[in-house]
Short mmCIF file of C-alpha atoms in Angstrom, two decimals:
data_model
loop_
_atom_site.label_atom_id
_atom_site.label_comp_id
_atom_site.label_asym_id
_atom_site.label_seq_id
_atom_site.Cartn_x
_atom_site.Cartn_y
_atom_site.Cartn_z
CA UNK A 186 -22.74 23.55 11.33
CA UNK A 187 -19.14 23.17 11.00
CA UNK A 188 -18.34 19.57 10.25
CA UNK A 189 -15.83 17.07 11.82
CA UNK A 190 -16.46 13.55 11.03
CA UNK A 191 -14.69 10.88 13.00
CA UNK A 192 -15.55 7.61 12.02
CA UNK A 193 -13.61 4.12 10.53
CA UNK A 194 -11.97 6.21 7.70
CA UNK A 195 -10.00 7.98 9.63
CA UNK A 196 -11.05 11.94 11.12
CA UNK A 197 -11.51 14.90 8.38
CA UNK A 198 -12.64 18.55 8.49
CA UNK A 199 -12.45 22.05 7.91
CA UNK A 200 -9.02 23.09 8.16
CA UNK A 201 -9.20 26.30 10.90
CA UNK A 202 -12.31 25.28 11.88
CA UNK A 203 -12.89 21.56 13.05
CA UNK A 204 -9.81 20.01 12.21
CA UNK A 205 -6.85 21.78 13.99
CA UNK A 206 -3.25 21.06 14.37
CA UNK A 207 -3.74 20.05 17.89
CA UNK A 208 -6.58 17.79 16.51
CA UNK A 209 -4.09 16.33 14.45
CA UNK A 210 -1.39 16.05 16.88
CA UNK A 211 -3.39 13.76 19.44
CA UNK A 212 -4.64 11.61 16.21
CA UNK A 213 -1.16 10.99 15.60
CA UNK A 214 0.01 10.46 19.01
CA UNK A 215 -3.02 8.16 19.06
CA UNK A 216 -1.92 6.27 16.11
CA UNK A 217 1.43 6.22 16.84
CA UNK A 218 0.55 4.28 20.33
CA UNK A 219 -1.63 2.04 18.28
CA UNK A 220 1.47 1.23 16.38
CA UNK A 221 3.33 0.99 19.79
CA UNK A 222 6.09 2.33 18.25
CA UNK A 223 8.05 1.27 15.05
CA UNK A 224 8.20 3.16 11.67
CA UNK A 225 5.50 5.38 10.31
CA UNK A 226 5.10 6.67 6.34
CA UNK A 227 3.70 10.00 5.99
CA UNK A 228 2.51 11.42 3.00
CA UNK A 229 0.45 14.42 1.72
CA UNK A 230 -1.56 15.55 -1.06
CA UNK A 231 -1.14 19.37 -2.21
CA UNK A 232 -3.37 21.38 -0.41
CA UNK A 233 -2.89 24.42 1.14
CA UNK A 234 -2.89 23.50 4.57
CA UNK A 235 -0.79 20.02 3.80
CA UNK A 236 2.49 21.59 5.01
CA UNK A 237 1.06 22.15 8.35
CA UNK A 238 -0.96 19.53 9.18
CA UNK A 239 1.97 17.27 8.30
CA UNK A 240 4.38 19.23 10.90
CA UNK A 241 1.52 18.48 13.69
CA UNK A 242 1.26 14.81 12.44
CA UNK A 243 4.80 15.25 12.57
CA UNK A 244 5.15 16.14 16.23
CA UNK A 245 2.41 13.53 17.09
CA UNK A 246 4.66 10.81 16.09
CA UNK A 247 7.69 12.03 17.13
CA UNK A 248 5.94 12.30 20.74
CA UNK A 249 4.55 8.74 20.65
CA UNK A 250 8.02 7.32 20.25
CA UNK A 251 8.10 6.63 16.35
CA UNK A 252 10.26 6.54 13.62
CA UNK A 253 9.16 8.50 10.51
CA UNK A 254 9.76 8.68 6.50
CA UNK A 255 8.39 12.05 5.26
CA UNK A 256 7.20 10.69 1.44
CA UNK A 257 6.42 13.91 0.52
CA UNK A 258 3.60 15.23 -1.77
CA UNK A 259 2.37 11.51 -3.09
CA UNK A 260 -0.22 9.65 -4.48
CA UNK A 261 -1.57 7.71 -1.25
CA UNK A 262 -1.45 4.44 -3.05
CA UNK A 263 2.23 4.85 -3.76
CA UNK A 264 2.39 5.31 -0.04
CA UNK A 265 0.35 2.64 0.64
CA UNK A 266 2.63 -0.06 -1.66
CA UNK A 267 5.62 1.99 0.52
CA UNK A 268 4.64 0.60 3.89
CA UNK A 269 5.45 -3.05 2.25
CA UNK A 270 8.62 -2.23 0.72
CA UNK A 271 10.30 0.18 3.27
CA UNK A 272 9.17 -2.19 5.97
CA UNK A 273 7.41 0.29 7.91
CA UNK A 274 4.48 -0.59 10.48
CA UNK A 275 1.85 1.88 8.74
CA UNK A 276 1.74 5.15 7.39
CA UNK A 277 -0.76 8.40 7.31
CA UNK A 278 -2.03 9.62 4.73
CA UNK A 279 -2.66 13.67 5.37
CA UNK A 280 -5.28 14.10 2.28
CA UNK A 281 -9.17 14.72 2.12
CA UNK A 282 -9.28 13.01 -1.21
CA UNK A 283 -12.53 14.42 -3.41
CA UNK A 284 -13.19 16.82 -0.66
CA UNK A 285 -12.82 20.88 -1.87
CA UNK A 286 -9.43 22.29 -0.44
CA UNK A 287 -10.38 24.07 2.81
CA UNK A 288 -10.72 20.61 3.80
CA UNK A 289 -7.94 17.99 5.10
CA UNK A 290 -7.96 14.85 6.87
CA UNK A 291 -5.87 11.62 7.91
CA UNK A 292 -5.99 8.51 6.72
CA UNK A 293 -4.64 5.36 8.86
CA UNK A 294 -2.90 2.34 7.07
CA UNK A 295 -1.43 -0.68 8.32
CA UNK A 296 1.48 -2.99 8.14
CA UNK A 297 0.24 -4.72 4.86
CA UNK A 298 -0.64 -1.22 3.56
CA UNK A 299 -4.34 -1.48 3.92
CA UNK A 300 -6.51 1.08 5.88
CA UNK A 301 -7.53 -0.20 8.96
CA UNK A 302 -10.60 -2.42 9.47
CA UNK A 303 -13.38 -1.40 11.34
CA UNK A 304 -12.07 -3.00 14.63
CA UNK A 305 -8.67 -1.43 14.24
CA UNK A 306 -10.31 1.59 13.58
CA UNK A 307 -12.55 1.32 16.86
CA UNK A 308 -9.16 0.30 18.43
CA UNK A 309 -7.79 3.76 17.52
CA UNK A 310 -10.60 6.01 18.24
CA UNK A 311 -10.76 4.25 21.62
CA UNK A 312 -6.91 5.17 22.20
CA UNK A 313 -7.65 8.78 20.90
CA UNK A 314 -10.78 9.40 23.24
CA UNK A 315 -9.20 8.32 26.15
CA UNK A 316 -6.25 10.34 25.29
CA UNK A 317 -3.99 8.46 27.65
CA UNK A 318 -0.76 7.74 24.73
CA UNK A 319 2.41 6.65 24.42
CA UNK A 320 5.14 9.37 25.39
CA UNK A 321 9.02 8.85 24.17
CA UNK A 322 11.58 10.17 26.67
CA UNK A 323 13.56 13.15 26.23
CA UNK A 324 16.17 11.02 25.40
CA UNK A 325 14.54 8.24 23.01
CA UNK A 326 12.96 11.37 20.72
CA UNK A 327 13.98 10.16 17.20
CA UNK A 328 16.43 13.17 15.98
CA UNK A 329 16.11 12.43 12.39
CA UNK A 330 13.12 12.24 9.81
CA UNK A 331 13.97 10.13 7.17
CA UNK A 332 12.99 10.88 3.36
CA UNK A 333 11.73 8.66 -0.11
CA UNK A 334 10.50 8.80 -2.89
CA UNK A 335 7.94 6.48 -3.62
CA UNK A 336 7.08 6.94 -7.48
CA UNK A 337 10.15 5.03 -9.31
CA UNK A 338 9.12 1.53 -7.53
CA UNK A 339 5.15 2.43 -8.02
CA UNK A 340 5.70 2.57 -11.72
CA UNK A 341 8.07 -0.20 -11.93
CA UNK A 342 5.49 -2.62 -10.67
CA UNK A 343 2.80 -1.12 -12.29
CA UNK A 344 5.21 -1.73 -15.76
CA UNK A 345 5.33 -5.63 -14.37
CA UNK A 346 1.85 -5.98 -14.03
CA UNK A 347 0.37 -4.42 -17.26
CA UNK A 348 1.46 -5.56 -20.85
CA UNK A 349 3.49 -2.99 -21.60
CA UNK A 350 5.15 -3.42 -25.10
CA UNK A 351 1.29 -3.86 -26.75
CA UNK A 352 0.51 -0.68 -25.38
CA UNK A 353 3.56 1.30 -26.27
CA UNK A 354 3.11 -0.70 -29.82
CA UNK A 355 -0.41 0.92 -30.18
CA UNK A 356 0.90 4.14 -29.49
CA UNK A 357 -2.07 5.62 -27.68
CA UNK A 358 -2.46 9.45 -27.36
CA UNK A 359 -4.01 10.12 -23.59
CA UNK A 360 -5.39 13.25 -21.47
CA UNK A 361 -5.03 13.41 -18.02
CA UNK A 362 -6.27 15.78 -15.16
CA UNK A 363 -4.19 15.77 -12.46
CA UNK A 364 -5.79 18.77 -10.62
CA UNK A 365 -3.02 19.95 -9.40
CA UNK A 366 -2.83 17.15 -7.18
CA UNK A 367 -0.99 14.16 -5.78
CA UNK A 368 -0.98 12.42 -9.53
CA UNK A 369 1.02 15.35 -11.14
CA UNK A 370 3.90 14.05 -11.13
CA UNK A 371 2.81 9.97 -11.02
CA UNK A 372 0.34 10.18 -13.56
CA UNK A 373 2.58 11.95 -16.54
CA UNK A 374 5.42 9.60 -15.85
CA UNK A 375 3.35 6.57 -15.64
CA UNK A 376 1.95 7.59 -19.15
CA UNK A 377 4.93 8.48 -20.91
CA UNK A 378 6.76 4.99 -20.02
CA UNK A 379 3.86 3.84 -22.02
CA UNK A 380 4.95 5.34 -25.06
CA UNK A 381 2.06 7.40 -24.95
CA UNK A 382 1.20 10.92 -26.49
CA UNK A 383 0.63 12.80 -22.86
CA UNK A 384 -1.20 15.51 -23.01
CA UNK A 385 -1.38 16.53 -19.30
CA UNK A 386 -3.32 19.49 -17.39
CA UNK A 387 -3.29 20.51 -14.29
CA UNK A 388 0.02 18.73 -13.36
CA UNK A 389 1.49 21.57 -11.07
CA UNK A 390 1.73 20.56 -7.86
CA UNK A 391 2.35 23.83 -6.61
CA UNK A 392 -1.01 25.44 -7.73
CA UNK A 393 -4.56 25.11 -6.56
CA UNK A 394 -7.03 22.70 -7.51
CA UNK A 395 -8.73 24.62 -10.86
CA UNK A 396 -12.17 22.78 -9.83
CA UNK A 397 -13.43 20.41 -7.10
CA UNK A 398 -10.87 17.27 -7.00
CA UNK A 399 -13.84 14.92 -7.32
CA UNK A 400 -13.99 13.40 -11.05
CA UNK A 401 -17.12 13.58 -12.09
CA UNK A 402 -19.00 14.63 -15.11
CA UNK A 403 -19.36 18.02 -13.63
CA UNK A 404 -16.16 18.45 -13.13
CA UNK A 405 -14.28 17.15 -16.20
CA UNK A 406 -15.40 19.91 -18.94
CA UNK A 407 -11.52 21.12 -19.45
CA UNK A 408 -10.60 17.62 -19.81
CA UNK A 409 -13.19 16.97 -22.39
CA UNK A 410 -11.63 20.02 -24.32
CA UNK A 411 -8.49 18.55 -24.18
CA UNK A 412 -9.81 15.20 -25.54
CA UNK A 413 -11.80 16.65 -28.67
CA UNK A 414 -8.87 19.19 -29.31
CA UNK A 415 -5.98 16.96 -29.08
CA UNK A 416 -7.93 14.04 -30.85
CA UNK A 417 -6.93 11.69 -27.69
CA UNK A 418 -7.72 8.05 -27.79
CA UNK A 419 -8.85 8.76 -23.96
CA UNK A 420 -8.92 10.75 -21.03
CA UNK A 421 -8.57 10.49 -17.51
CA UNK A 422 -9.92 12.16 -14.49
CA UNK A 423 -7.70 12.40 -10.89
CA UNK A 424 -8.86 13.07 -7.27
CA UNK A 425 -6.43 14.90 -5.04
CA UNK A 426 -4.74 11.70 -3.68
CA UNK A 427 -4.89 8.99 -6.55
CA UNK A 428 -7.39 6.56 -5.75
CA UNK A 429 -10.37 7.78 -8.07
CA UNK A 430 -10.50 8.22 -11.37
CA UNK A 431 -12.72 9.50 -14.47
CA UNK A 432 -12.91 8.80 -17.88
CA UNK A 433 -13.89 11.18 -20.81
CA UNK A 434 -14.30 8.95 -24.38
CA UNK A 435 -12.76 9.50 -27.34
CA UNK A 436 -15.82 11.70 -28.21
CA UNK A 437 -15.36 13.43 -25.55
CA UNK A 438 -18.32 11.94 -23.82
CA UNK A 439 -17.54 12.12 -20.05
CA UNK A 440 -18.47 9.09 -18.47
CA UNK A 441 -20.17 9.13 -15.00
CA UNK A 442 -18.22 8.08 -12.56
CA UNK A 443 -20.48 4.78 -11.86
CA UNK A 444 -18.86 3.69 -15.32
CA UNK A 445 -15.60 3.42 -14.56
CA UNK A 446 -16.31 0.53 -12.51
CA UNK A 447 -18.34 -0.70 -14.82
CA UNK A 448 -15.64 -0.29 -17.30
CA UNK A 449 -13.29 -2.06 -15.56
CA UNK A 450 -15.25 -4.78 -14.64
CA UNK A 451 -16.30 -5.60 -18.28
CA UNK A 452 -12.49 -5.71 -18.85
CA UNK A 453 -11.45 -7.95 -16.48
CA UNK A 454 -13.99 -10.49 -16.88
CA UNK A 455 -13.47 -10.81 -20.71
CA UNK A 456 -9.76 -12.66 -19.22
CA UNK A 457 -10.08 -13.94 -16.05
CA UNK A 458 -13.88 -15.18 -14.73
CA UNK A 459 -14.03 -14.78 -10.68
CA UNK A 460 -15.37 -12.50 -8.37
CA UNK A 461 -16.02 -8.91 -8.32
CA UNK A 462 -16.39 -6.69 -4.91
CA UNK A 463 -18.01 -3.56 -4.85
CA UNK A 464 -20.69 -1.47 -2.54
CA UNK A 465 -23.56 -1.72 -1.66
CA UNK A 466 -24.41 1.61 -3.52
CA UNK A 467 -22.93 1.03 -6.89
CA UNK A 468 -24.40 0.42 -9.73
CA UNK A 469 -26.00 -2.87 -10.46
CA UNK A 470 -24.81 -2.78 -14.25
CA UNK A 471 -21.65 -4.61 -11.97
CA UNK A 472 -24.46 -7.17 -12.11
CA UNK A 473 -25.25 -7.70 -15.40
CA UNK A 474 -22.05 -7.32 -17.12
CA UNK A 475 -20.94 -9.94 -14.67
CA UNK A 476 -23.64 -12.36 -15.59
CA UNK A 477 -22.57 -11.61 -19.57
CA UNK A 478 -18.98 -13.48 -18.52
CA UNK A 479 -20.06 -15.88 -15.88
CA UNK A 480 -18.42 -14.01 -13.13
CA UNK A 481 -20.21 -13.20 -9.60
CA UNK A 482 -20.51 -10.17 -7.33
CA UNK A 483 -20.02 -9.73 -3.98
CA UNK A 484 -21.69 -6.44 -2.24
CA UNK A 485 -20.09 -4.89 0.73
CA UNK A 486 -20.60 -1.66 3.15
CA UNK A 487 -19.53 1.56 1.66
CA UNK A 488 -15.31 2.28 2.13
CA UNK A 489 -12.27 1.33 0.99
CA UNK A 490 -11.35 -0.90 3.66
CA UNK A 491 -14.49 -3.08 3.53
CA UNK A 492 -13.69 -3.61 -0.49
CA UNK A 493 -10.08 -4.84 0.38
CA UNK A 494 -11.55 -7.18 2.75
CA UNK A 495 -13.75 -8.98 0.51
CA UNK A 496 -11.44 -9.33 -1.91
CA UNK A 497 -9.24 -11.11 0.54
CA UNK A 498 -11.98 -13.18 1.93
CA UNK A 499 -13.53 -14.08 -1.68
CA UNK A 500 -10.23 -14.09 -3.50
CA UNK A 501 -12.05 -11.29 -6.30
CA UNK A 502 -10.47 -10.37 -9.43
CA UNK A 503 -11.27 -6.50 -9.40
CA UNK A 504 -12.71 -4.43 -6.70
CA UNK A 505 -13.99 -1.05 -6.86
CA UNK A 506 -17.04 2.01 -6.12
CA UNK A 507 -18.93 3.81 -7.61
CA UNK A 508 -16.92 6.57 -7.09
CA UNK A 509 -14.58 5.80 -9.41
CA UNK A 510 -11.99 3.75 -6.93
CA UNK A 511 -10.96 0.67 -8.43
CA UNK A 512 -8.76 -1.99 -7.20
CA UNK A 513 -6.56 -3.90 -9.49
CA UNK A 514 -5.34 -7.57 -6.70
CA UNK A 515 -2.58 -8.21 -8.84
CA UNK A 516 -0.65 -4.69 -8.12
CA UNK A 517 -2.30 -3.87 -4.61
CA UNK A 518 -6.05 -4.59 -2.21
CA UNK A 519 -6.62 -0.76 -2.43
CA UNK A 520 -7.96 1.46 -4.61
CA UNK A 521 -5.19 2.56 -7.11
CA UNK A 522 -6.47 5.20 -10.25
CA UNK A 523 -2.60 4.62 -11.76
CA UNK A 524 -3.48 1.00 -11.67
CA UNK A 525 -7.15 1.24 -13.28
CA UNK A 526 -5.47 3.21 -16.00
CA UNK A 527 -2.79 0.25 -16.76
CA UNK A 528 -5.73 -2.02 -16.96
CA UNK A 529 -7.76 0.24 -19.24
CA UNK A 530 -4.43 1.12 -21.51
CA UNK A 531 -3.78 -2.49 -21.83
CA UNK A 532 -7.03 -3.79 -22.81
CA UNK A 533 -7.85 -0.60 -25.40
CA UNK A 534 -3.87 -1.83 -27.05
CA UNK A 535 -4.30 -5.32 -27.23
CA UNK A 536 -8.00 -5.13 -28.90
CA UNK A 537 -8.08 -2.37 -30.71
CA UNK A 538 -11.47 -1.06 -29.53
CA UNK A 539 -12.34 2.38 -29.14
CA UNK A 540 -13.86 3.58 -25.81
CA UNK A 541 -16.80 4.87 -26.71
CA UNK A 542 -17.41 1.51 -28.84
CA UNK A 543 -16.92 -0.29 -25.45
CA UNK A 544 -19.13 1.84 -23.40
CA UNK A 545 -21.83 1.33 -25.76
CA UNK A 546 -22.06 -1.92 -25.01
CA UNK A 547 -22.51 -1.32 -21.43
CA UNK A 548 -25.90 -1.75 -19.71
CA UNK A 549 -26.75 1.70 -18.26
CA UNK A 550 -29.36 2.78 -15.72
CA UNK A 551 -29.80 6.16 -14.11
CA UNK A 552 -28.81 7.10 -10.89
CA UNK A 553 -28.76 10.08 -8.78
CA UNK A 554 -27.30 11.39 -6.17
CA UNK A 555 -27.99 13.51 -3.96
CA UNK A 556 -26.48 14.71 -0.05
CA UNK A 557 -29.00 16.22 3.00
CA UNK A 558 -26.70 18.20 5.57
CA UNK A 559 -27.86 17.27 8.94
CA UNK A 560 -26.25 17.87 12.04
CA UNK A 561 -23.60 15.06 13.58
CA UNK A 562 -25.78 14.65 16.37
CA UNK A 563 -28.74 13.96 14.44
CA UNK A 564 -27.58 11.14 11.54
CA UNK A 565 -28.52 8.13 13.58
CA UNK A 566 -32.31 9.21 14.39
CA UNK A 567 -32.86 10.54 11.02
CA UNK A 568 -32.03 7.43 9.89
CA UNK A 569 -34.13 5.55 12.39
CA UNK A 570 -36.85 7.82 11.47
CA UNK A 571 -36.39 6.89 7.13
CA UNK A 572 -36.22 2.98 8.77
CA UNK A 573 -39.73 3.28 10.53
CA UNK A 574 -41.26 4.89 7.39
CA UNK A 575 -39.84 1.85 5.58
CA UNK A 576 -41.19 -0.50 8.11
CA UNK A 577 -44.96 1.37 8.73
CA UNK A 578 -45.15 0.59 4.63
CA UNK A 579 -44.57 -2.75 4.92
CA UNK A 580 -41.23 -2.41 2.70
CA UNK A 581 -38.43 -5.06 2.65
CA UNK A 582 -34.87 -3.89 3.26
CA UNK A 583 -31.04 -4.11 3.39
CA UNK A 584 -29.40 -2.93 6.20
CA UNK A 585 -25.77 -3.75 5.37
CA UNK A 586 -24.98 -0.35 5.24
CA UNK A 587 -28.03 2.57 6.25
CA UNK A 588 -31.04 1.48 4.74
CA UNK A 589 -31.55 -0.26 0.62
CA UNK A 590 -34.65 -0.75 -0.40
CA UNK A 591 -35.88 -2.05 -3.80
CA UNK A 592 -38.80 -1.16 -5.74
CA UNK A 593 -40.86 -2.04 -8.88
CA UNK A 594 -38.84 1.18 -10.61
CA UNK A 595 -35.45 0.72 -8.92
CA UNK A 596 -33.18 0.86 -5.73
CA UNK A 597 -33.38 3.81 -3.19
CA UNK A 598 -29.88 4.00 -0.80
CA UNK A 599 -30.09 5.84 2.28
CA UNK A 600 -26.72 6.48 4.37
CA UNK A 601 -24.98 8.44 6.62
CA UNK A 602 -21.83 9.69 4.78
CA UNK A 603 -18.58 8.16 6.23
CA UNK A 604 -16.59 11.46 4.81
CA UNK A 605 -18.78 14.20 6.51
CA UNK A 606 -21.88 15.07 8.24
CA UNK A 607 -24.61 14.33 5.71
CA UNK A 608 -27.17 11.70 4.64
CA UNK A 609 -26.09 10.37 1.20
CA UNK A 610 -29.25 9.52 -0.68
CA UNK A 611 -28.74 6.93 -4.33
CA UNK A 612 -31.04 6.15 -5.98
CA UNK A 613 -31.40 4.08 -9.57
CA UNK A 614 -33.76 3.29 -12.48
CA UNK A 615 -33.90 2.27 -15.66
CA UNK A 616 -35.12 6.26 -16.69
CA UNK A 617 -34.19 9.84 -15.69
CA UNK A 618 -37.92 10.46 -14.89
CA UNK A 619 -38.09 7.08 -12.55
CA UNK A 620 -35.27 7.60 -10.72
CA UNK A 621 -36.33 11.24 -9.96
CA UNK A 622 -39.51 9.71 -8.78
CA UNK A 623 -37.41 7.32 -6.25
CA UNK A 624 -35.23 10.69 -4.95
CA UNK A 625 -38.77 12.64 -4.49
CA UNK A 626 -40.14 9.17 -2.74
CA UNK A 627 -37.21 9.30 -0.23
CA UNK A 628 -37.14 13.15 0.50
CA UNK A 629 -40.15 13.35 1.23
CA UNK A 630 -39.80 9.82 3.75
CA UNK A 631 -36.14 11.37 5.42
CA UNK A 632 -37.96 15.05 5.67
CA UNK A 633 -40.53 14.61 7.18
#
């Protein structure tokens, strides 16, 4: 199977395999004829195959007529605050995010820097499939690419947002894992404004990722090393583009990356009761710690783009996944790691609390997680198939996004990935033992 997945995040793949430049040439012609025109933000994260991917994106937009500012290797939520102040009409985002490097993909976002809904998105994939696009004139070719620099203005608004003197009175020492990605340079500088002790790894853009870009416990042992050995008040886990994030305790404890929602959510609510919107396959401690401060939860379908939504629609105070995305309203409706980290830096300077105190006072459950491969073709009717099982036991269910069902031990979460060709299987309990129990109980239902 070699995977291409086309869907309402955008299109992403195996670079030299399923996603090709000429793949990414018609997406951008596509989205450039979408636009109708008008000025385009590009950006990349540091992957191998960034450089040419962007030069086909490149050549897409040039084609459709547009105007384009090259932002370089940057954090795609720098980009995405960008599209606002360079008054620019959208922007792509040439990253795969947590995916390993032999993949790449692009990401669409719109005038108000958001990724497309799920009707723009249709929109676009309509304009790409019936490849009829916009086509600039020999002589109406824009001749120049324009270049910024988004990081100076990302920081300065993240200094305006977060209470900056009471954390650079505290003093805080901080790791951070950049994995060689679009944070190295962001994440450093943000830090050290702070008047905090950095102690930063994997910050070289130029080098490959040193482990999977997706911060998770699995995947944060180095940082954990860093934490212990440099006696760091906290550390902090990056994705390739800057919208996740992990978080390794001052033990050295890394934290799954469920909790940093959770995290988040706890501080927030302690200041401002309101709304939080997350998933439909997070975590319900979300729940509970919301109930603790008289705040509410709204659950949406799995993506970005349906998070910035609700928070629009139910004016929410925090968004965020269980994948470690959080978004802070006050500096941007998208998932923003840079931001999560203000809000974590401020609240840990102006209480005094240690992480690992904190956490401990979080309600935790377990949940696994675990992916099926199955061919593109196939996703719907294995779902359908899962459904029926559901239905022939007489079991009541959720389908906001997939299938959720809930049962005397927990929640089971069936889904077809919106990132690549797989069933996504969650499942959580109050034990280890129960929710293995769950993931056995819907194996053995989705392979049958």
């Amino acid at each position: 199977m070699k995977p291409l997945k086309i869907g309402i995040t955008g299109v992403r793949g195996i670079v030299g395999e399923t996603f090709t430049p000429e793949l990414a040439v018609e997406f951008a012609q596509a989205f450039g004829s979408y636009i109708d025109g008008g000025r385009i933000l590009i950006c990349r994260d540091t992957r191998p195959s960034g450089p040419m991917i962007r030069s086909a994106v490149l050549a897409g937009l040039l084609a459709s007529g547009c105007e384009v500012v090259d932002l370089g290797v940057c954090p795609t939520p720098s980009m995405q605050l960008a599209v606002k102040w360079l008054k620019a009409d959208g922007g792509i985002a040439i990253t795969a995010g947590h995916n390993p490097w032999q993949w790449n993909a692009l990401k669409f976002v719109r005038g108000d820097g958001l990724y497309l809904n799920s009707t723009q998105a249709e929109e676009l994939l309509d304009i790409f499939h019936q490849g009829e696009f916009a086509k600039a004139t020999w002589d109406t070719i824009k001749q120049v690419v324009q270049y910024a620099d988004p990081i100076e203005k990302h920081i300065k608004l993240l200094q305006q947002t977060f209470d900056v003197d009471a954390i650079r009175s505290r003093g805080l020492t901080v790791a951070v894992d950049c994995c060689n990605g679009a944070c190295s340079v962001l994440s450093p500088l943000w830090l050290e404004s702070l008047g905090c002790e950095v102690l930063a790894v994997n910050n070289d853009p130029t080098a490959a990722f040193p482990h999977a870009p997706e911060p998770k416990p699995e995947t944060m042992a180095q940082l954990c090393a860093v934490v212990k050995a440099g006696r760091a008040d906290i550390g902090f886990a990056h994705d390739a583009d800057g919208e996740r994030l992990g978080i390794v305790t001052d033990l050295g404890e890394p934290l799954s990356e469920e909790m940093t929602l959770a995290l988040a959510t706890d501080i927030r609510l302690r200041k401002k009761s309101g709304t939080v919107v997350t998933n439909i396959s997070t975590t319900g401690a979300i729940e509970c710690i919301a109930a603790r401060h008289a705040g509410s939860v709204v659950r949406t379908p799995v993506g970005q783009a349906y998070i910035s939504e609700g928070l629009i629609e139910h004016n929410g105070v925090l968004g965020g996944e269980g994948s470690g995305g959080i978004t802070v309203p006050e500096v941007h409706l998208t998932h923003d790691s840079a931001a999560a980290i203000g809000l974590i830096l401020e609240h840990l300077a102006q209480t005094g609390e240690r992480v690992s105190e904190m956490v401990q006072q979080l309600p935790r459950f377990a949940t696994l997680k675990h992916n099926i491969a199955v061919e593109p073709h196939r996703l719907y009717s294995v779902l359908q198939e899962f459904r029926a099982a559901l239905e022939r036991e007489e079991l009541a269910f959720d389908s906001t996004d997939g299938l959720k069902v809930t049962l005397p031990a927990g929640w089971v979460h069936v889904r077809a990935s919106n990132t690549e060709s797989m069933i996504r299987i969650i499942v959580e309990a109050r034990e280890k033992t129960e929710a293995r129990q769950l993931l056995d109980w819907a194996r053995d239902r989705i392979m049958r």
